[in-house]
Coordinates of N, CA, C and O and ligand atoms in Angstrom, one line a residue:
X134 N 183.6 -49.6 155.0 CA 184.9 -50.5 155.4 C 186.2 -50.0 155.0 O 187.1 -48.8 154.8
X135 N 186.9 -50.0 156.5 CA 188.3 -50.0 156.5 C 189.6 -50.7 156.0 O 189.1 -52.0 155.9
X136 N 190.6 -50.1 155.3 CA 191.4 -50.8 154.6 C 192.5 -50.2 155.0 O 193.1 -49.1 154.8
X137 N 193.6 -51.2 155.0 CA 194.6 -50.7 155.8 C 195.7 -51.2 154.4 O 195.1 -52.7 154.0
X138 N 196.3 -49.8 154.2 CA 197.2 -50.7 152.7 C 198.6 -50.3 152.8 O 199.3 -48.9 154.1
X139 N 199.6 -50.9 152.6 CA 200.7 -50.6 152.0 C 201.8 -51.0 150.9 O 201.1 -52.1 150.3
X140 N 202.8 -50.7 150.9 CA 203.6 -51.0 150.2 C 205.2 -50.9 150.4 O 205.0 -50.3 151.0
X141 N 205.9 -51.0 149.3 CA 207.2 -50.7 149.5 C 207.7 -49.8 148.5 O 206.7 -49.6 147.4
X142 N 209.0 -49.6 147.9 CA 209.1 -48.8 147.0 C 208.5 -49.2 145.7 O 208.3 -48.0 145.1
X143 N 208.9 -50.6 145.4 CA 208.4 -51.0 144.0 C 206.6 -51.0 143.8 O 206.5 -51.4 142.8
X144 N 206.4 -50.7 145.2 CA 204.7 -50.8 144.6 C 204.2 -49.4 145.2 O 202.8 -49.2 145.2
X145 N 204.8 -48.7 145.5 CA 204.2 -47.0 145.8 C 203.3 -46.3 144.9 O 202.5 -45.7 145.2
X146 N 203.8 -46.3 143.5 CA 202.7 -45.8 142.7 C 201.9 -46.4 142.6 O 200.9 -46.1 142.4
X147 N 201.7 -47.7 142.7 CA 200.4 -48.4 142.3 C 199.6 -48.1 143.5 O 198.4 -47.6 143.5
X148 N 200.5 -47.8 144.9 CA 199.7 -48.0 146.0 C 198.8 -46.6 146.2 O 197.8 -46.1 146.6
X149 N 199.4 -45.4 145.7 CA 199.1 -44.0 145.4 C 197.7 -44.3 144.8 O 196.8 -43.4 144.8
X150 N 198.0 -45.2 143.5 CA 197.0 -44.7 142.6 C 195.5 -45.6 142.6 O 194.0 -44.9 142.8
X151 N 196.2 -46.7 143.8 CA 194.7 -47.4 144.5 C 194.4 -46.3 145.4 O 192.6 -46.5 145.3
X152 N 194.7 -45.9 146.2 CA 194.0 -45.1 147.2 C 192.8 -43.9 146.5 O 191.7 -43.7 147.0
X153 N 193.6 -43.4 145.6 CA 192.7 -42.2 144.9 C 191.9 -43.3 143.7 O 190.5 -42.3 143.7
X154 N 191.6 -44.2 143.4 CA 190.4 -45.1 142.7 C 189.5 -45.1 143.8 O 188.0 -45.2 143.4
X155 N 189.8 -45.9 144.9 CA 189.0 -46.5 145.4 C 188.1 -45.5 146.6 O 187.6 -46.1 147.6
X156 N 189.4 -44.4 147.2 CA 188.7 -43.6 148.4 C 187.5 -43.2 148.2 O 187.2 -42.9 147.1
X157 N 186.3 -43.0 149.1 CA 184.9 -42.8 148.9 C 184.5 -42.8 150.2 O 185.2 -43.2 151.5
X158 N 183.3 -42.5 150.4 CA 182.5 -42.4 151.7 C 182.9 -43.6 152.4 O 182.5 -44.1 153.5
X159 N 182.6 -45.1 151.6 CA 182.7 -46.1 151.8 C 184.2 -47.0 152.7 O 183.7 -47.7 153.1
X160 N 184.9 -46.6 151.3 CA 186.0 -47.0 151.9 C 186.8 -45.9 152.2 O 187.3 -44.7 151.5
X161 N 187.5 -46.3 153.5 CA 188.3 -45.5 154.3 C 189.8 -46.2 154.5 O 190.3 -47.3 155.1
X162 N 190.9 -45.4 154.2 CA 192.0 -46.2 153.8 C 193.0 -45.7 155.0 O 193.0 -44.5 155.6
X163 N 193.3 -46.4 155.9 CA 194.6 -46.0 156.8 C 196.0 -46.6 156.0 O 195.9 -48.0 155.8
X164 N 196.7 -45.8 155.6 CA 198.1 -45.7 155.1 C 199.5 -45.9 156.0 O 199.7 -45.2 156.4
X165 N 199.6 -47.2 155.7 CA 201.1 -47.4 156.3 C 202.4 -47.7 155.8 O 203.2 -47.5 156.2
X166 N 202.2 -46.5 154.4 CA 203.7 -45.9 153.9 C 204.1 -47.6 152.8 O 202.9 -48.6 152.5
X167 N 204.9 -47.0 151.9 CA 205.8 -46.1 152.6 C 205.2 -44.9 151.9 O 204.5 -44.6 150.9
X168 N 206.2 -43.2 151.8 CA 205.5 -42.2 152.2 C 206.0 -41.6 150.3 O 206.0 -40.3 150.2
X169 N 207.1 -42.7 149.8 CA 208.0 -42.0 149.0 C 208.6 -42.8 148.3 O 208.7 -44.5 148.9
X170 N 209.1 -43.0 147.1 CA 209.8 -44.5 146.3 C 211.2 -44.4 146.5 O 212.1 -45.3 145.5
X171 N 211.6 -44.0 148.2 CA 212.9 -44.4 148.2 C 212.9 -46.0 148.8 O 211.8 -46.5 149.6
X172 N 214.3 -46.9 148.7 CA 213.9 -48.1 149.1 C 213.8 -48.6 150.8 O 213.9 -48.0 151.5
X173 N 212.5 -49.4 150.7 CA 212.1 -49.9 151.9 C 212.4 -51.4 151.5 O 212.3 -52.0 150.5
X174 N 211.9 -51.7 153.3 CA 212.2 -53.4 152.8 C 210.9 -54.2 153.5 O 210.1 -53.3 154.3
X175 N 209.9 -54.7 152.3 CA 208.6 -55.2 152.5 C 208.0 -55.2 153.8 O 207.6 -55.3 154.0
X176 N 208.8 -56.5 154.4 CA 208.6 -57.1 155.6 C 208.2 -55.8 157.0 O 207.2 -56.3 157.5
X177 N 208.3 -54.7 156.8 CA 208.5 -53.6 157.8 C 207.2 -52.9 157.6 O 206.6 -52.3 158.1
X178 N 206.9 -53.1 156.1 CA 205.5 -52.5 155.6 C 203.8 -53.9 156.1 O 203.2 -53.4 156.7
X179 N 204.4 -55.0 156.0 CA 203.8 -55.7 155.7 C 203.3 -56.1 157.3 O 202.2 -56.2 157.4
X180 N 204.1 -56.1 158.2 CA 203.6 -56.1 159.6 C 203.0 -55.2 159.8 O 201.6 -56.3 160.7
X181 N 202.9 -53.8 160.0 CA 201.6 -53.4 160.5 C 200.5 -53.3 160.1 O 199.8 -53.5 160.5
X182 N 200.5 -53.8 158.5 CA 199.1 -53.9 157.7 C 198.4 -55.3 158.1 O 197.0 -55.5 158.6
X183 N 199.7 -56.1 158.3 CA 198.9 -57.1 158.6 C 198.4 -57.5 160.2 O 197.3 -57.8 160.3
X184 N 198.7 -56.7 161.1 CA 198.3 -56.5 162.4 C 197.6 -55.8 162.7 O 196.5 -56.3 163.5
X185 N 197.2 -54.7 161.9 CA 196.1 -54.1 161.8 C 194.7 -54.9 161.6 O 193.4 -54.7 161.6
X186 N 195.2 -55.9 160.5 CA 193.7 -56.1 160.0 C 193.7 -57.6 161.2 O 192.4 -57.9 161.4
X187 N 194.5 -58.4 161.5 CA 194.5 -59.2 162.4 C 193.7 -59.0 163.7 O 192.9 -59.5 164.8
X188 N 194.0 -57.5 164.1 CA 193.7 -56.9 165.7 C 192.0 -56.7 165.1 O 191.2 -56.2 166.4
X189 N 191.5 -56.5 164.2 CA 190.3 -56.0 163.8 C 190.3 -54.7 163.8 O 189.0 -54.0 163.3
X190 N 191.2 -54.3 163.6 CA 191.5 -52.5 163.5 C 191.0 -52.0 162.0 O 190.8 -51.0 162.1
X191 N 191.5 -53.2 161.1 CA 190.6 -52.8 159.5 C 189.8 -54.1 159.4 O 190.5 -55.0 159.7
X192 N 188.7 -53.6 158.3 CA 188.7 -54.6 157.9 C 189.2 -55.6 156.9 O 189.1 -57.1 156.9
X193 N 190.0 -55.2 155.9 CA 191.2 -55.9 155.2 C 192.2 -55.3 155.0 O 192.3 -54.1 154.9
X194 N 193.0 -56.3 154.5 CA 194.3 -54.9 153.8 C 194.8 -55.1 152.1 O 194.3 -56.6 151.7
X195 N 195.5 -54.5 152.3 CA 195.8 -54.6 150.6 C 197.5 -54.1 150.7 O 197.8 -52.7 151.3
X196 N 198.5 -55.0 150.3 CA 199.8 -55.0 150.1 C 200.5 -54.7 149.0 O 199.9 -56.0 148.0
X197 N 201.5 -53.9 148.5 CA 202.1 -54.1 146.8 C 203.3 -53.8 147.3 O 204.3 -53.0 148.2
X198 N 204.4 -55.1 146.5 CA 205.6 -54.6 146.3 C 205.7 -55.3 145.4 O 205.2 -54.5 144.2
X199 N 206.6 -55.4 144.1 CA 207.5 -55.5 143.3 C 206.5 -56.6 142.6 O 206.1 -56.7 141.3
X200 N 206.8 -57.7 142.9 CA 205.8 -59.2 142.4 C 204.9 -59.4 143.3 O 203.8 -59.8 142.7
X201 N 204.7 -59.3 144.5 CA 203.5 -59.2 145.8 C 204.0 -60.1 146.6 O 203.4 -60.8 147.3
X202 N 205.0 -61.1 146.1 CA 205.9 -62.1 146.3 C 206.0 -62.1 147.9 O 205.6 -62.5 149.1
X203 N 207.0 -60.9 148.0 CA 207.4 -60.8 149.4 C 206.4 -60.0 150.3 O 206.6 -61.1 151.6
X204 N 205.4 -59.5 150.0 CA 204.5 -58.9 150.8 C 203.6 -60.3 151.1 O 203.2 -60.1 152.5
X205 N 203.3 -61.1 150.7 CA 202.6 -62.5 150.9 C 202.8 -63.2 151.9 O 202.2 -63.3 153.0
X206 N 204.5 -63.8 151.7 CA 204.5 -64.2 152.6 C 205.2 -64.0 153.8 O 204.4 -64.7 155.1
X207 N 205.3 -62.3 154.2 CA 206.0 -61.5 155.5 C 204.4 -61.5 155.8 O 204.2 -62.0 157.1
X208 N 203.2 -61.1 155.4 CA 201.7 -60.8 155.9 C 201.4 -62.4 156.6 O 200.5 -62.3 157.5
X209 N 201.6 -63.1 156.0 CA 201.3 -65.0 155.9 C 202.2 -64.8 157.5 O 201.2 -66.5 158.0
X210 N 202.8 -64.6 157.6 CA 203.4 -64.8 159.5 C 202.7 -64.4 160.3 O 203.2 -64.8 161.7
X211 N 201.8 -63.7 160.0 CA 201.1 -62.8 161.3 C 199.7 -63.9 161.7 O 199.2 -63.9 160.6
X212 N 199.3 -64.8 163.1 CA 198.6 -65.5 163.0 C 197.2 -64.7 162.5 O 197.2 -63.5 163.3
X213 N 196.2 -65.3 161.6 CA 194.7 -64.9 161.6 C 194.9 -64.5 160.1 O 193.3 -63.8 159.7
X214 N 196.0 -63.9 159.5 CA 195.9 -63.3 158.3 C 196.4 -64.5 157.2 O 196.9 -65.4 157.6
X215 N 195.4 -64.3 156.4 CA 195.2 -64.9 155.1 C 195.4 -64.6 153.7 O 194.3 -63.5 153.1
X216 N 196.9 -63.9 153.7 CA 197.4 -63.2 152.3 C 197.1 -63.9 151.1 O 198.2 -65.0 150.8
X217 N 196.7 -63.1 150.1 CA 196.6 -64.0 148.8 C 196.8 -63.0 147.6 O 196.9 -61.9 147.8
X218 N 198.2 -63.4 147.1 CA 198.6 -62.8 145.3 C 198.3 -63.0 144.5 O 197.4 -64.1 144.3
X219 N 197.4 -61.7 144.0 CA 196.6 -62.5 142.8 C 197.2 -61.9 141.5 O 197.3 -60.5 141.6
X220 N 196.5 -62.3 140.4 CA 197.1 -61.6 139.1 C 195.8 -61.7 138.3 O 196.0 -61.0 137.2
X221 N 194.9 -62.0 138.6 CA 193.9 -62.3 137.7 C 192.6 -62.0 138.6 O 191.9 -62.3 139.9
X222 N 191.2 -62.0 137.6 CA 190.1 -61.6 138.4 C 189.4 -62.6 139.4 O 188.8 -62.4 139.8
X223 N 189.7 -63.8 138.2 CA 189.3 -64.9 138.7 C 189.8 -65.3 139.9 O 188.9 -66.0 141.3
X224 N 190.7 -65.4 140.3 CA 192.1 -66.0 141.5 C 191.2 -64.6 142.4 O 190.8 -65.1 143.8
X225 N 191.0 -63.7 142.2 CA 190.7 -62.3 143.3 C 189.7 -63.2 144.1 O 188.7 -62.7 145.4
X226 N 188.5 -63.3 143.0 CA 187.3 -63.8 143.6 C 187.5 -65.1 144.4 O 186.6 -64.9 145.6
X227 N 188.2 -65.9 143.8 CA 188.1 -67.1 144.9 C 188.8 -66.7 145.8 O 188.7 -67.4 147.4
X228 N 190.0 -66.1 146.1 CA 190.1 -65.9 147.4 C 189.6 -64.9 148.1 O 189.8 -65.6 149.4
X229 N 188.3 -64.7 147.6 CA 187.7 -64.6 149.2 C 186.5 -65.2 149.7 O 185.8 -65.9 150.3
X230 N 185.7 -65.7 148.2 CA 184.6 -67.1 148.1 C 185.1 -68.3 148.4 O 184.2 -68.6 149.5
X231 N 186.2 -68.3 148.5 CA 186.8 -70.2 148.7 C 187.8 -69.7 150.3 O 187.7 -70.7 151.3
X232 N 188.6 -68.9 150.2 CA 190.3 -68.7 151.1 C 189.8 -67.9 152.2 O 190.5 -67.6 153.3
X233 N 188.4 -66.6 152.0 CA 188.0 -65.3 152.8 C 189.3 -64.9 153.5 O 189.9 -63.8 154.3
X234 N 190.5 -64.6 151.9 CA 191.5 -63.8 152.5 C 191.5 -62.5 152.7 O 190.4 -62.0 152.1
X235 N 192.3 -62.0 154.2 CA 191.7 -60.8 154.5 C 192.9 -59.6 154.0 O 192.3 -58.5 154.2
X236 N 193.6 -60.1 153.3 CA 194.7 -59.7 152.6 C 194.5 -59.9 151.2 O 195.1 -61.1 150.8
X237 N 194.8 -58.6 150.3 CA 195.1 -59.1 149.0 C 196.5 -58.7 148.7 O 197.0 -57.1 149.2
X238 N 197.8 -59.5 147.8 CA 199.1 -58.8 147.4 C 198.9 -58.6 146.1 O 198.3 -59.3 145.5
X239 N 199.7 -57.4 145.7 CA 199.4 -57.2 144.2 C 201.1 -57.4 143.7 O 202.0 -56.2 144.6
X240 N 201.2 -57.2 142.6 CA 202.9 -56.8 142.5 C 202.9 -55.8 141.1 O 202.3 -56.1 140.0
X241 N 203.2 -54.3 141.5 CA 203.4 -53.2 140.2 C 204.0 -53.6 139.3 O 203.9 -53.3 138.5
X242 N 205.4 -54.3 139.5 CA 205.9 -55.0 138.4 C 205.3 -56.0 137.2 O 206.2 -56.1 135.9
X243 N 204.3 -56.3 137.9 CA 204.3 -57.4 136.8 C 202.3 -57.5 136.5 O 201.8 -58.2 135.4
X244 N 201.7 -56.9 137.0 CA 200.4 -56.3 136.7 C 200.2 -55.3 136.4 O 200.2 -53.4 137.4
X245 N 199.2 -55.0 135.4 CA 198.8 -53.7 134.7 C 197.8 -52.9 135.4 O 197.4 -53.4 136.4
X246 N 198.3 -51.5 136.3 CA 197.7 -50.9 137.2 C 195.8 -51.0 136.8 O 195.1 -51.0 138.0
X247 N 195.5 -50.6 135.7 CA 193.9 -50.8 135.3 C 193.5 -52.4 136.1 O 192.8 -52.5 136.5
X248 N 194.5 -53.4 135.6 CA 194.0 -54.6 135.9 C 193.9 -55.1 137.8 O 193.4 -55.2 138.4
X249 N 195.0 -54.4 137.9 CA 195.3 -54.3 139.3 C 194.2 -53.7 139.8 O 193.5 -54.4 141.0
X250 N 193.3 -52.7 139.4 CA 192.1 -52.0 140.1 C 191.2 -53.0 140.2 O 190.0 -53.1 140.5
X251 N 190.6 -53.6 138.5 CA 189.9 -54.8 138.7 C 189.5 -56.0 139.5 O 188.6 -56.8 139.9
X252 N 191.2 -55.8 139.4 CA 191.4 -57.6 140.7 C 191.2 -57.0 142.2 O 190.3 -57.7 142.8
X253 N 191.4 -55.9 142.4 CA 190.7 -55.2 143.6 C 189.5 -54.8 144.1 O 188.9 -55.7 144.9
X254 N 188.6 -54.6 143.1 CA 187.2 -54.4 142.5 C 186.5 -55.9 143.3 O 185.4 -55.9 143.8
X255 N 187.2 -56.7 142.2 CA 186.5 -58.2 142.2 C 186.5 -58.8 143.6 O 185.8 -59.6 144.2
X256 N 187.6 -58.3 144.4 CA 188.0 -59.0 145.7 C 187.2 -58.6 146.9 O 186.8 -58.8 147.3
X257 N 186.7 -57.3 146.3 CA 186.2 -56.2 147.6 C 184.7 -56.3 147.3 O 183.9 -56.9 148.4
X258 N 184.0 -57.1 145.9 CA 182.6 -57.4 146.0 C 182.5 -58.9 146.5 O 181.1 -59.1 147.1
X259 N 183.5 -59.4 146.1 CA 182.9 -60.9 146.3 C 182.8 -61.3 147.8 O 183.4 -60.4 149.0
X260 N 182.3 -62.6 148.3 CA 182.1 -62.8 149.7 C 182.2 -64.1 150.2 O 182.2 -64.7 149.2
X261 N 182.5 -64.6 151.1 CA 183.1 -66.1 152.0 C 182.1 -66.7 151.9 O 180.9 -66.4 152.0
X262 N 181.8 -68.2 151.0 CA 180.9 -68.7 150.7 C 180.8 -69.7 151.9 O 179.6 -70.6 152.3
X263 N 181.3 -69.8 152.7 CA 181.2 -70.9 154.5 C 181.2 -72.3 153.8 O 181.7 -72.4 152.9
X264 N 180.9 -72.6 154.6 CA 180.2 -74.5 154.1 C 181.7 -75.3 154.1 O 182.6 -74.9 155.3
X265 N 181.9 -76.0 153.4 CA 183.3 -76.8 153.1 C 184.3 -76.0 153.3 O 185.2 -76.4 153.7
X266 N 184.1 -74.5 152.7 CA 185.5 -73.5 153.1 C 185.4 -73.3 154.3 O 186.8 -72.9 154.2
X267 N 185.2 -73.4 155.2 CA 184.7 -72.8 156.5 C 185.8 -74.4 157.4 O 186.6 -73.8 158.0
X268 N 185.0 -75.8 156.8 CA 185.9 -76.6 157.6 C 187.3 -76.2 157.1 O 188.6 -76.5 157.9
X269 N 188.0 -76.0 156.1 CA 189.1 -76.1 155.7 C 190.0 -74.8 156.2 O 191.1 -75.0 156.3
X270 N 188.9 -73.6 156.5 CA 189.6 -72.7 157.1 C 189.9 -72.7 158.8 O 191.4 -72.6 159.5
X271 N 189.1 -73.9 159.5 CA 189.6 -74.1 160.4 C 190.7 -75.2 160.4 O 191.7 -75.1 161.9
X272 N 190.8 -76.0 159.7 CA 192.3 -76.8 159.8 C 193.7 -75.9 159.1 O 194.6 -75.9 160.2
X273 N 193.6 -74.8 158.9 CA 194.1 -73.7 158.9 C 194.6 -73.0 159.8 O 195.7 -72.7 160.4
X274 N 193.8 -72.5 160.8 CA 193.8 -72.4 162.0 C 194.5 -73.0 163.3 O 195.1 -73.0 163.8
X275 N 194.1 -74.3 162.9 CA 194.9 -75.5 163.6 C 196.4 -75.7 163.2 O 196.9 -75.7 164.5
X276 N 196.3 -75.7 161.9 CA 198.2 -75.7 161.4 C 199.1 -74.2 162.5 O 199.9 -74.5 162.7
X277 N 198.2 -73.4 161.8 CA 199.0 -72.2 162.6 C 199.1 -72.6 164.2 O 200.0 -72.0 165.0
X278 N 198.0 -72.9 164.8 CA 197.7 -73.4 166.9 C 199.1 -74.2 166.8 O 199.8 -74.1 168.0
X279 N 199.2 -75.0 166.0 CA 200.0 -76.4 166.0 C 201.9 -75.7 166.1 O 202.8 -76.2 166.7
X280 N 201.8 -75.3 164.8 CA 203.1 -74.4 164.6 C 204.2 -73.2 164.8 O 204.6 -73.1 164.7
X281 N 203.1 -72.4 165.0 CA 203.2 -70.6 165.1 C 203.8 -70.7 166.7 O 202.8 -71.0 168.0
X282 N 205.0 -69.9 166.8 CA 205.3 -69.9 168.3 C 204.5 -68.7 169.0 O 204.6 -67.7 168.3
X283 N 204.0 -68.9 170.0 CA 203.5 -68.1 170.9 C 204.5 -67.2 171.6 O 206.0 -67.7 171.9
X284 N 204.4 -65.7 172.0 CA 205.1 -65.0 172.7 C 204.8 -64.3 173.6 O 203.6 -64.2 174.2
Ligands
LIG687 C1 212.2 -55.1 145.5 O1 213.2 -54.9 144.8 C2 211.7 -56.3 145.3 O2 212.4 -57.0 145.5 C3 210.2 -56.2 146.5 O3 209.5 -54.8 146.0 C4 209.3 -57.6 146.2 O4 208.8 -57.8 144.9 C5 209.7 -58.7 146.9 O5 209.1 -59.9 146.8

């Protein structure tokens, strides 16, 4: 599995921990930065990670900032992205099973690092359930087509 990962300065330490914890022969990370804890603007990192996922160059994405909110908002501007901010394992599981979330966002300032790793494990393990949820995702795609400006 290929995972695109990125953070701003406020998520840098957790990003490094996540890479160390989850890198394996089964999980390959593409790291879109930042590479140090100097101040950075989260949309600058959310964009390339979201584009990599939307283009299919990565299977999933993980974005980390202080709260996870800015990364979630920015990533969801990219068509095809369903980014979910999760603070607990129940929501992480539902984000895949119900929403087929292709990007997980986390907040280093609000989520304990060990809990963040549990959230990621649960999100990676879960699978989209389809059925009624697929109908709802089709409606989200229709919203995107109706409202997103094409360039
Ligand atoms: C940076 O100070 C902080 O605003 C950012 O990491 C994030 O929490 C925004 O949503």
